[in-house]
JSON list of C-alpha atoms in Angstrom, two decimals:
[
{"chain": "A", "resi": 1, "resn": "MET", "atom": "CA", "xyz": [-88.59, -85.42, -9.04]},
{"chain": "A", "resi": 2, "resn": "GLN", "atom": "CA", "xyz": [-85.06, -85.21, -10.82]},
{"chain": "A", "resi": 3, "resn": "PRO", "atom": "CA", "xyz": [-83.63, -81.89, -11.09]},
{"chain": "A", "resi": 4, "resn": "SER", "atom": "CA", "xyz": [-84.13, -80.46, -14.21]},
{"chain": "A", "resi": 5, "resn": "ARG", "atom": "CA", "xyz": [-80.12, -80.31, -16.21]},
{"chain": "A", "resi": 6, "resn": "SER", "atom": "CA", "xyz": [-79.95, -76.92, -15.70]},
{"chain": "A", "resi": 7, "resn": "THR", "atom": "CA", "xyz": [-80.72, -76.88, -12.12]},
{"chain": "A", "resi": 8, "resn": "ALA", "atom": "CA", "xyz": [-77.90, -79.61, -12.03]},
{"chain": "A", "resi": 9, "resn": "ILE", "atom": "CA", "xyz": [-75.74, -77.39, -14.00]},
{"chain": "A", "resi": 10, "resn": "ARG", "atom": "CA", "xyz": [-75.86, -74.01, -11.85]},
{"chain": "A", "resi": 11, "resn": "ARG", "atom": "CA", "xyz": [-75.28, -76.59, -8.88]},
{"chain": "A", "resi": 12, "resn": "HIS", "atom": "CA", "xyz": [-72.03, -77.95, -10.39]},
{"chain": "A", "resi": 13, "resn": "ALA", "atom": "CA", "xyz": [-71.15, -74.53, -11.44]},
{"chain": "A", "resi": 14, "resn": "PHE", "atom": "CA", "xyz": [-71.72, -73.03, -7.98]},
{"chain": "A", "resi": 15, "resn": "ALA", "atom": "CA", "xyz": [-70.12, -76.69, -6.35]},
{"chain": "A", "resi": 16, "resn": "THR", "atom": "CA", "xyz": [-66.65, -75.88, -8.79]},
{"chain": "A", "resi": 17, "resn": "ALA", "atom": "CA", "xyz": [-66.71, -72.04, -8.26]},
{"chain": "A", "resi": 18, "resn": "LEU", "atom": "CA", "xyz": [-66.77, -72.77, -3.90]},
{"chain": "A", "resi": 19, "resn": "ALA", "atom": "CA", "xyz": [-63.32, -75.51, -5.11]},
{"chain": "A", "resi": 20, "resn": "ALA", "atom": "CA", "xyz": [-61.97, -73.02, -6.53]},
{"chain": "A", "resi": 21, "resn": "LEU", "atom": "CA", "xyz": [-61.75, -70.02, -4.21]},
{"chain": "A", "resi": 22, "resn": "ALA", "atom": "CA", "xyz": [-61.35, -72.70, -1.50]},
{"chain": "A", "resi": 23, "resn": "LEU", "atom": "CA", "xyz": [-58.11, -73.72, -2.98]},
{"chain": "A", "resi": 24, "resn": "LEU", "atom": "CA", "xyz": [-57.22, -70.17, -3.36]},
{"chain": "A", "resi": 25, "resn": "GLY", "atom": "CA", "xyz": [-58.16, -69.08, 0.16]},
{"chain": "A", "resi": 26, "resn": "LEU", "atom": "CA", "xyz": [-55.39, -72.05, 0.92]},
{"chain": "A", "resi": 27, "resn": "VAL", "atom": "CA", "xyz": [-52.88, -71.06, -1.64]},
{"chain": "A", "resi": 28, "resn": "GLY", "atom": "CA", "xyz": [-53.28, -67.52, 0.02]},
{"chain": "A", "resi": 29, "resn": "CYS", "atom": "CA", "xyz": [-52.14, -69.12, 3.47]},
{"chain": "A", "resi": 30, "resn": "ALA", "atom": "CA", "xyz": [-49.81, -71.39, 1.68]},
{"chain": "A", "resi": 31, "resn": "PRO", "atom": "CA", "xyz": [-46.12, -71.01, 2.75]},
{"chain": "A", "resi": 32, "resn": "ALA", "atom": "CA", "xyz": [-43.15, -69.23, 0.90]},
{"chain": "A", "resi": 33, "resn": "ASP", "atom": "CA", "xyz": [-41.23, -71.20, -1.80]},
{"chain": "A", "resi": 34, "resn": "SER", "atom": "CA", "xyz": [-39.08, -73.06, -0.34]},
{"chain": "A", "resi": 35, "resn": "GLU", "atom": "CA", "xyz": [-36.72, -72.67, -3.17]},
{"chain": "A", "resi": 36, "resn": "ALA", "atom": "CA", "xyz": [-37.00, -68.50, -1.79]},
{"chain": "A", "resi": 37, "resn": "GLY", "atom": "CA", "xyz": [-35.28, -69.59, 1.67]},
{"chain": "A", "resi": 38, "resn": "PRO", "atom": "CA", "xyz": [-36.70, -68.02, 4.38]},
{"chain": "A", "resi": 39, "resn": "THR", "atom": "CA", "xyz": [-37.15, -64.22, 4.87]},
{"chain": "A", "resi": 40, "resn": "LYS", "atom": "CA", "xyz": [-33.75, -62.53, 6.61]},
{"chain": "A", "resi": 41, "resn": "THR", "atom": "CA", "xyz": [-34.18, -59.53, 8.53]},
{"chain": "A", "resi": 42, "resn": "PRO", "atom": "CA", "xyz": [-31.87, -56.44, 7.36]},
{"chain": "A", "resi": 43, "resn": "SER", "atom": "CA", "xyz": [-28.92, -55.58, 8.99]},
{"chain": "A", "resi": 44, "resn": "VAL", "atom": "CA", "xyz": [-27.67, -52.13, 10.86]},
{"chain": "A", "resi": 45, "resn": "PRO", "atom": "CA", "xyz": [-24.34, -50.62, 9.44]},
{"chain": "A", "resi": 46, "resn": "GLN", "atom": "CA", "xyz": [-22.15, -50.81, 12.11]},
{"chain": "A", "resi": 47, "resn": "SER", "atom": "CA", "xyz": [-22.08, -46.51, 11.46]},
{"chain": "A", "resi": 48, "resn": "LEU", "atom": "CA", "xyz": [-26.31, -46.80, 12.10]},
{"chain": "A", "resi": 49, "resn": "ALA", "atom": "CA", "xyz": [-26.10, -49.08, 15.44]},
{"chain": "A", "resi": 50, "resn": "PRO", "atom": "CA", "xyz": [-26.26, -47.44, 18.41]},
{"chain": "A", "resi": 51, "resn": "SER", "atom": "CA", "xyz": [-23.54, -47.55, 21.20]},
{"chain": "A", "resi": 52, "resn": "ALA", "atom": "CA", "xyz": [-22.82, -47.59, 24.40]},
{"chain": "A", "resi": 53, "resn": "THR", "atom": "CA", "xyz": [-21.39, -44.13, 24.15]},
{"chain": "A", "resi": 54, "resn": "ASP", "atom": "CA", "xyz": [-24.49, -42.50, 22.88]},
{"chain": "A", "resi": 55, "resn": "VAL", "atom": "CA", "xyz": [-25.09, -40.86, 25.69]},
{"chain": "A", "resi": 56, "resn": "ALA", "atom": "CA", "xyz": [-28.69, -39.11, 23.63]},
{"chain": "A", "resi": 57, "resn": "VAL", "atom": "CA", "xyz": [-30.15, -37.96, 20.64]},
{"chain": "A", "resi": 58, "resn": "GLY", "atom": "CA", "xyz": [-27.72, -35.75, 18.38]},
{"chain": "A", "resi": 59, "resn": "GLU", "atom": "CA", "xyz": [-25.04, -36.33, 20.27]},
{"chain": "A", "resi": 60, "resn": "GLN", "atom": "CA", "xyz": [-22.37, -37.12, 17.64]},
{"chain": "A", "resi": 61, "resn": "ASN", "atom": "CA", "xyz": [-20.08, -40.85, 18.28]},
{"chain": "A", "resi": 62, "resn": "ALA", "atom": "CA", "xyz": [-16.36, -39.68, 19.50]},
{"chain": "A", "resi": 63, "resn": "GLU", "atom": "CA", "xyz": [-15.10, -43.09, 19.17]},
{"chain": "A", "resi": 64, "resn": "GLU", "atom": "CA", "xyz": [-16.55, -42.87, 14.67]},
{"chain": "A", "resi": 65, "resn": "LEU", "atom": "CA", "xyz": [-15.48, -39.39, 14.34]},
{"chain": "A", "resi": 66, "resn": "CYS", "atom": "CA", "xyz": [-11.72, -39.72, 15.75]},
{"chain": "A", "resi": 67, "resn": "ALA", "atom": "CA", "xyz": [-10.95, -42.93, 13.89]},
{"chain": "A", "resi": 68, "resn": "ALA", "atom": "CA", "xyz": [-12.34, -41.41, 10.59]},
{"chain": "A", "resi": 69, "resn": "GLU", "atom": "CA", "xyz": [-10.87, -37.40, 11.17]},
{"chain": "A", "resi": 70, "resn": "SER", "atom": "CA", "xyz": [-8.10, -37.63, 14.26]},
{"chain": "A", "resi": 71, "resn": "SER", "atom": "CA", "xyz": [-4.35, -37.63, 13.51]},
{"chain": "A", "resi": 72, "resn": "SER", "atom": "CA", "xyz": [-3.05, -39.27, 15.49]},
{"chain": "A", "resi": 73, "resn": "GLY", "atom": "CA", "xyz": [-3.30, -43.01, 14.66]},
{"chain": "A", "resi": 74, "resn": "SER", "atom": "CA", "xyz": [-3.36, -44.28, 17.44]},
{"chain": "A", "resi": 75, "resn": "ASP", "atom": "CA", "xyz": [-6.84, -45.70, 18.81]},
{"chain": "A", "resi": 76, "resn": "ASP", "atom": "CA", "xyz": [-6.49, -44.59, 22.44]},
{"chain": "A", "resi": 77, "resn": "VAL", "atom": "CA", "xyz": [-5.22, -40.62, 20.99]},
{"chain": "A", "resi": 78, "resn": "CYS", "atom": "CA", "xyz": [-7.19, -38.63, 19.58]},
{"chain": "A", "resi": 79, "resn": "VAL", "atom": "CA", "xyz": [-6.39, -34.99, 18.20]},
{"chain": "A", "resi": 80, "resn": "LEU", "atom": "CA", "xyz": [-9.05, -32.85, 15.59]},
{"chain": "A", "resi": 81, "resn": "GLU", "atom": "CA", "xyz": [-7.04, -30.11, 14.15]},
{"chain": "A", "resi": 82, "resn": "ASN", "atom": "CA", "xyz": [-9.66, -27.90, 11.66]},
{"chain": "A", "resi": 83, "resn": "THR", "atom": "CA", "xyz": [-12.79, -30.05, 12.51]},
{"chain": "A", "resi": 84, "resn": "GLU", "atom": "CA", "xyz": [-16.08, -29.26, 13.21]},
{"chain": "A", "resi": 85, "resn": "ILE", "atom": "CA", "xyz": [-18.91, -31.15, 14.88]},
{"chain": "A", "resi": 86, "resn": "ASP", "atom": "CA", "xyz": [-22.57, -31.08, 14.20]},
{"chain": "A", "resi": 87, "resn": "GLY", "atom": "CA", "xyz": [-23.83, -31.40, 17.08]},
{"chain": "A", "resi": 88, "resn": "ASN", "atom": "CA", "xyz": [-22.69, -32.96, 20.95]},
{"chain": "A", "resi": 89, "resn": "ILE", "atom": "CA", "xyz": [-19.46, -34.81, 21.74]},
{"chain": "A", "resi": 90, "resn": "VAL", "atom": "CA", "xyz": [-18.55, -37.05, 24.87]},
{"chain": "A", "resi": 91, "resn": "PHE", "atom": "CA", "xyz": [-15.31, -37.92, 24.39]},
{"chain": "A", "resi": 92, "resn": "ALA", "atom": "CA", "xyz": [-15.16, -40.90, 27.39]},
{"chain": "A", "resi": 93, "resn": "THR", "atom": "CA", "xyz": [-12.98, -43.29, 26.31]},
{"chain": "A", "resi": 94, "resn": "GLN", "atom": "CA", "xyz": [-9.94, -41.75, 24.37]},
{"chain": "A", "resi": 95, "resn": "ARG", "atom": "CA", "xyz": [-6.79, -41.16, 27.22]},
{"chain": "A", "resi": 96, "resn": "VAL", "atom": "CA", "xyz": [-6.21, -38.16, 24.83]},
{"chain": "A", "resi": 97, "resn": "VAL", "atom": "CA", "xyz": [-8.00, -35.64, 23.15]},
{"chain": "A", "resi": 98, "resn": "ARG", "atom": "CA", "xyz": [-6.86, -32.74, 21.40]},
{"chain": "A", "resi": 99, "resn": "LEU", "atom": "CA", "xyz": [-9.24, -30.12, 19.94]},
{"chain": "A", "resi": 100, "resn": "ILE", "atom": "CA", "xyz": [-7.95, -27.56, 18.10]},
{"chain": "A", "resi": 101, "resn": "GLY", "atom": "CA", "xyz": [-9.31, -24.98, 16.00]},
{"chain": "A", "resi": 102, "resn": "ALA", "atom": "CA", "xyz": [-12.57, -27.02, 16.23]},
{"chain": "A", "resi": 103, "resn": "THR", "atom": "CA", "xyz": [-15.59, -26.04, 15.69]},
{"chain": "A", "resi": 104, "resn": "VAL", "atom": "CA", "xyz": [-18.78, -27.88, 17.83]},
{"chain": "A", "resi": 105, "resn": "THR", "atom": "CA", "xyz": [-22.06, -26.64, 18.16]},
{"chain": "A", "resi": 106, "resn": "GLY", "atom": "CA", "xyz": [-23.99, -27.96, 20.98]},
{"chain": "A", "resi": 107, "resn": "ALA", "atom": "CA", "xyz": [-21.88, -29.04, 24.12]},
{"chain": "A", "resi": 108, "resn": "ALA", "atom": "CA", "xyz": [-18.94, -30.70, 24.67]},
{"chain": "A", "resi": 109, "resn": "SER", "atom": "CA", "xyz": [-17.71, -32.82, 27.87]},
{"chain": "A", "resi": 110, "resn": "ILE", "atom": "CA", "xyz": [-14.29, -35.05, 28.17]},
{"chain": "A", "resi": 111, "resn": "THR", "atom": "CA", "xyz": [-14.31, -37.02, 30.86]},
{"chain": "A", "resi": 112, "resn": "GLY", "atom": "CA", "xyz": [-11.28, -39.81, 32.80]},
{"chain": "A", "resi": 113, "resn": "ALA", "atom": "CA", "xyz": [-8.55, -38.76, 29.36]},
{"chain": "A", "resi": 114, "resn": "ASP", "atom": "CA", "xyz": [-4.80, -38.80, 31.52]},
{"chain": "A", "resi": 115, "resn": "SER", "atom": "CA", "xyz": [-3.92, -35.25, 28.77]},
{"chain": "A", "resi": 116, "resn": "VAL", "atom": "CA", "xyz": [-7.28, -32.77, 27.47]},
{"chain": "A", "resi": 117, "resn": "VAL", "atom": "CA", "xyz": [-5.58, -29.84, 25.74]},
{"chain": "A", "resi": 118, "resn": "VAL", "atom": "CA", "xyz": [-8.31, -27.45, 23.52]},
{"chain": "A", "resi": 119, "resn": "THR", "atom": "CA", "xyz": [-7.24, -24.38, 22.57]},
{"chain": "A", "resi": 120, "resn": "ASP", "atom": "CA", "xyz": [-9.00, -21.72, 19.59]},
{"chain": "A", "resi": 121, "resn": "SER", "atom": "CA", "xyz": [-12.05, -23.83, 19.17]},
{"chain": "A", "resi": 122, "resn": "THR", "atom": "CA", "xyz": [-15.16, -22.77, 19.78]},
{"chain": "A", "resi": 123, "resn": "VAL", "atom": "CA", "xyz": [-17.61, -25.31, 21.22]},
{"chain": "A", "resi": 124, "resn": "GLU", "atom": "CA", "xyz": [-21.60, -23.48, 20.91]},
{"chain": "A", "resi": 125, "resn": "GLY", "atom": "CA", "xyz": [-22.53, -24.35, 24.50]},
{"chain": "A", "resi": 126, "resn": "ASP", "atom": "CA", "xyz": [-21.20, -26.13, 27.99]},
{"chain": "A", "resi": 127, "resn": "LEU", "atom": "CA", "xyz": [-17.34, -26.82, 26.89]},
{"chain": "A", "resi": 128, "resn": "GLU", "atom": "CA", "xyz": [-16.94, -29.88, 30.48]},
{"chain": "A", "resi": 129, "resn": "MET", "atom": "CA", "xyz": [-13.84, -31.00, 31.47]},
{"chain": "A", "resi": 130, "resn": "ALA", "atom": "CA", "xyz": [-13.83, -33.71, 34.40]},
{"chain": "A", "resi": 131, "resn": "GLY", "atom": "CA", "xyz": [-11.32, -35.94, 36.05]},
{"chain": "A", "resi": 132, "resn": "ASN", "atom": "CA", "xyz": [-8.90, -35.46, 33.65]},
{"chain": "A", "resi": 133, "resn": "VAL", "atom": "CA", "xyz": [-5.34, -35.42, 34.74]},
{"chain": "A", "resi": 134, "resn": "ASP", "atom": "CA", "xyz": [-3.83, -32.39, 33.23]},
{"chain": "A", "resi": 135, "resn": "ALA", "atom": "CA", "xyz": [-6.88, -30.22, 31.48]},
{"chain": "A", "resi": 136, "resn": "VAL", "atom": "CA", "xyz": [-5.42, -27.68, 29.05]},
{"chain": "A", "resi": 137, "resn": "VAL", "atom": "CA", "xyz": [-8.00, -24.81, 27.71]},
{"chain": "A", "resi": 138, "resn": "THR", "atom": "CA", "xyz": [-6.85, -21.74, 25.91]},
{"chain": "A", "resi": 139, "resn": "GLN", "atom": "CA", "xyz": [-8.02, -19.24, 23.82]},
{"chain": "A", "resi": 140, "resn": "ASN", "atom": "CA", "xyz": [-10.92, -20.41, 23.14]},
{"chain": "A", "resi": 141, "resn": "SER", "atom": "CA", "xyz": [-14.97, -18.80, 22.33]},
{"chain": "A", "resi": 142, "resn": "VAL", "atom": "CA", "xyz": [-17.83, -21.24, 25.18]},
{"chain": "A", "resi": 143, "resn": "GLY", "atom": "CA", "xyz": [-21.21, -19.52, 24.50]},
{"chain": "A", "resi": 144, "resn": "ALA", "atom": "CA", "xyz": [-22.08, -21.03, 28.13]},
{"chain": "A", "resi": 145, "resn": "THR", "atom": "CA", "xyz": [-20.26, -22.56, 30.89]},
{"chain": "A", "resi": 146, "resn": "LEU", "atom": "CA", "xyz": [-17.06, -24.25, 30.99]},
{"chain": "A", "resi": 147, "resn": "THR", "atom": "CA", "xyz": [-16.30, -26.64, 33.58]},
{"chain": "A", "resi": 148, "resn": "VAL", "atom": "CA", "xyz": [-13.03, -27.94, 35.11]},
{"chain": "A", "resi": 149, "resn": "ASP", "atom": "CA", "xyz": [-13.66, -30.48, 37.82]},
{"chain": "A", "resi": 150, "resn": "GLY", "atom": "CA", "xyz": [-11.28, -32.75, 39.36]},
{"chain": "A", "resi": 151, "resn": "SER", "atom": "CA", "xyz": [-8.16, -33.36, 37.15]},
{"chain": "A", "resi": 152, "resn": "LYS", "atom": "CA", "xyz": [-5.04, -33.16, 39.25]},
{"chain": "A", "resi": 153, "resn": "HIS", "atom": "CA", "xyz": [-3.67, -29.81, 37.01]},
{"chain": "A", "resi": 154, "resn": "GLY", "atom": "CA", "xyz": [-5.42, -27.48, 35.17]},
{"chain": "A", "resi": 155, "resn": "THR", "atom": "CA", "xyz": [-4.50, -24.53, 32.60]},
{"chain": "A", "resi": 156, "resn": "VAL", "atom": "CA", "xyz": [-7.43, -21.95, 31.78]},
{"chain": "A", "resi": 157, "resn": "GLU", "atom": "CA", "xyz": [-6.17, -19.27, 30.09]},
{"chain": "A", "resi": 158, "resn": "ASN", "atom": "CA", "xyz": [-7.28, -16.67, 27.59]},
{"chain": "A", "resi": 159, "resn": "ASN", "atom": "CA", "xyz": [-11.26, -17.76, 27.28]},
{"chain": "A", "resi": 160, "resn": "THR", "atom": "CA", "xyz": [-14.32, -15.66, 26.61]},
{"chain": "A", "resi": 161, "resn": "VAL", "atom": "CA", "xyz": [-17.06, -18.27, 28.69]},
{"chain": "A", "resi": 162, "resn": "ALA", "atom": "CA", "xyz": [-20.73, -16.69, 28.01]},
{"chain": "A", "resi": 163, "resn": "GLY", "atom": "CA", "xyz": [-21.45, -18.45, 31.35]},
{"chain": "A", "resi": 164, "resn": "ASP", "atom": "CA", "xyz": [-20.42, -18.81, 34.58]},
{"chain": "A", "resi": 165, "resn": "LEU", "atom": "CA", "xyz": [-16.29, -20.01, 34.79]},
{"chain": "A", "resi": 166, "resn": "ASN", "atom": "CA", "xyz": [-16.58, -23.53, 37.38]},
{"chain": "A", "resi": 167, "resn": "CYS", "atom": "CA", "xyz": [-13.19, -24.75, 38.68]},
{"chain": "A", "resi": 168, "resn": "THR", "atom": "CA", "xyz": [-13.32, -27.33, 42.11]},
{"chain": "A", "resi": 169, "resn": "GLY", "atom": "CA", "xyz": [-12.05, -30.06, 43.47]},
{"chain": "A", "resi": 170, "resn": "ASN", "atom": "CA", "xyz": [-8.41, -29.87, 40.97]},
{"chain": "A", "resi": 171, "resn": "GLY", "atom": "CA", "xyz": [-4.69, -30.32, 42.00]},
{"chain": "A", "resi": 172, "resn": "ALA", "atom": "CA", "xyz": [-3.89, -26.73, 40.82]},
{"chain": "A", "resi": 173, "resn": "VAL", "atom": "CA", "xyz": [-5.32, -24.33, 38.64]},
{"chain": "A", "resi": 174, "resn": "GLU", "atom": "CA", "xyz": [-3.62, -21.87, 36.94]},
{"chain": "A", "resi": 175, "resn": "GLY", "atom": "CA", "xyz": [-4.09, -19.23, 33.67]},
{"chain": "A", "resi": 176, "resn": "THR", "atom": "CA", "xyz": [-5.18, -15.42, 33.97]},
{"chain": "A", "resi": 177, "resn": "GLY", "atom": "CA", "xyz": [-6.75, -13.23, 30.96]},
{"chain": "A", "resi": 178, "resn": "ASN", "atom": "CA", "xyz": [-10.12, -14.66, 30.89]},
{"chain": "A", "resi": 179, "resn": "SER", "atom": "CA", "xyz": [-13.35, -13.17, 30.21]},
{"chain": "A", "resi": 180, "resn": "VAL", "atom": "CA", "xyz": [-16.58, -14.64, 31.78]},
{"chain": "A", "resi": 181, "resn": "SER", "atom": "CA", "xyz": [-19.67, -12.67, 31.56]},
{"chain": "A", "resi": 182, "resn": "GLY", "atom": "CA", "xyz": [-21.05, -15.02, 34.41]},
{"chain": "A", "resi": 183, "resn": "THR", "atom": "CA", "xyz": [-18.68, -15.79, 37.82]},
{"chain": "A", "resi": 184, "resn": "ALA", "atom": "CA", "xyz": [-15.70, -17.58, 38.21]},
{"chain": "A", "resi": 185, "resn": "ALA", "atom": "CA", "xyz": [-16.06, -19.74, 40.84]},
{"chain": "A", "resi": 186, "resn": "SER", "atom": "CA", "xyz": [-13.76, -21.35, 43.29]},
{"chain": "A", "resi": 187, "resn": "GLN", "atom": "CA", "xyz": [-10.77, -22.54, 41.57]},
{"chain": "A", "resi": 188, "resn": "CYS", "atom": "CA", "xyz": [-11.10, -20.16, 38.60]},
{"chain": "A", "resi": 189, "resn": "ALA", "atom": "CA", "xyz": [-11.77, -17.55, 40.98]},
{"chain": "A", "resi": 190, "resn": "ASN", "atom": "CA", "xyz": [-8.99, -15.79, 40.38]},
{"chain": "A", "resi": 191, "resn": "VAL", "atom": "CA", "xyz": [-7.62, -17.07, 36.22]},
{"chain": "A", "resi": 192, "resn": "VAL", "atom": "CA", "xyz": [-10.23, -13.42, 34.98]}
]
């Protein structure tokens, strides 16, 4: 027995619909048009890319800050005058660092420089200088601990320190007139 004409039409319509769905599925899975080219991964701007000097989240990049704000014109000499630094900062690659009238809302660390001068500045966290040849720290307000370690020569004078004043391993430390809320230890015991 032959199927009725209406049954044959329904089978044909069903087969056509099934073929159309299969074709749509293949088109949906097809690779992108070759004219569109490969998908490009967006690049990260250099200023946002992580660098070797980044130590912690929220820490300022000293190299970028010095390049943008320093009045020295030299890559390894960073002179920041009346600059506000939001958060923590670590200077570890500069030969000379000068913070004059600067404000740091976090902690500041300066290591391995030939010459460091921090004067008339405010550091809300710790101010640490380690392994510098010459470190001069005068007339600053430090919200936590002030540390001068491992310098050949240190001058610590007329600073207001809310925490401790620590000086160890320096060739010599001199200065007077420091106001320290915590303890003045080791080589800095005689500069208060």
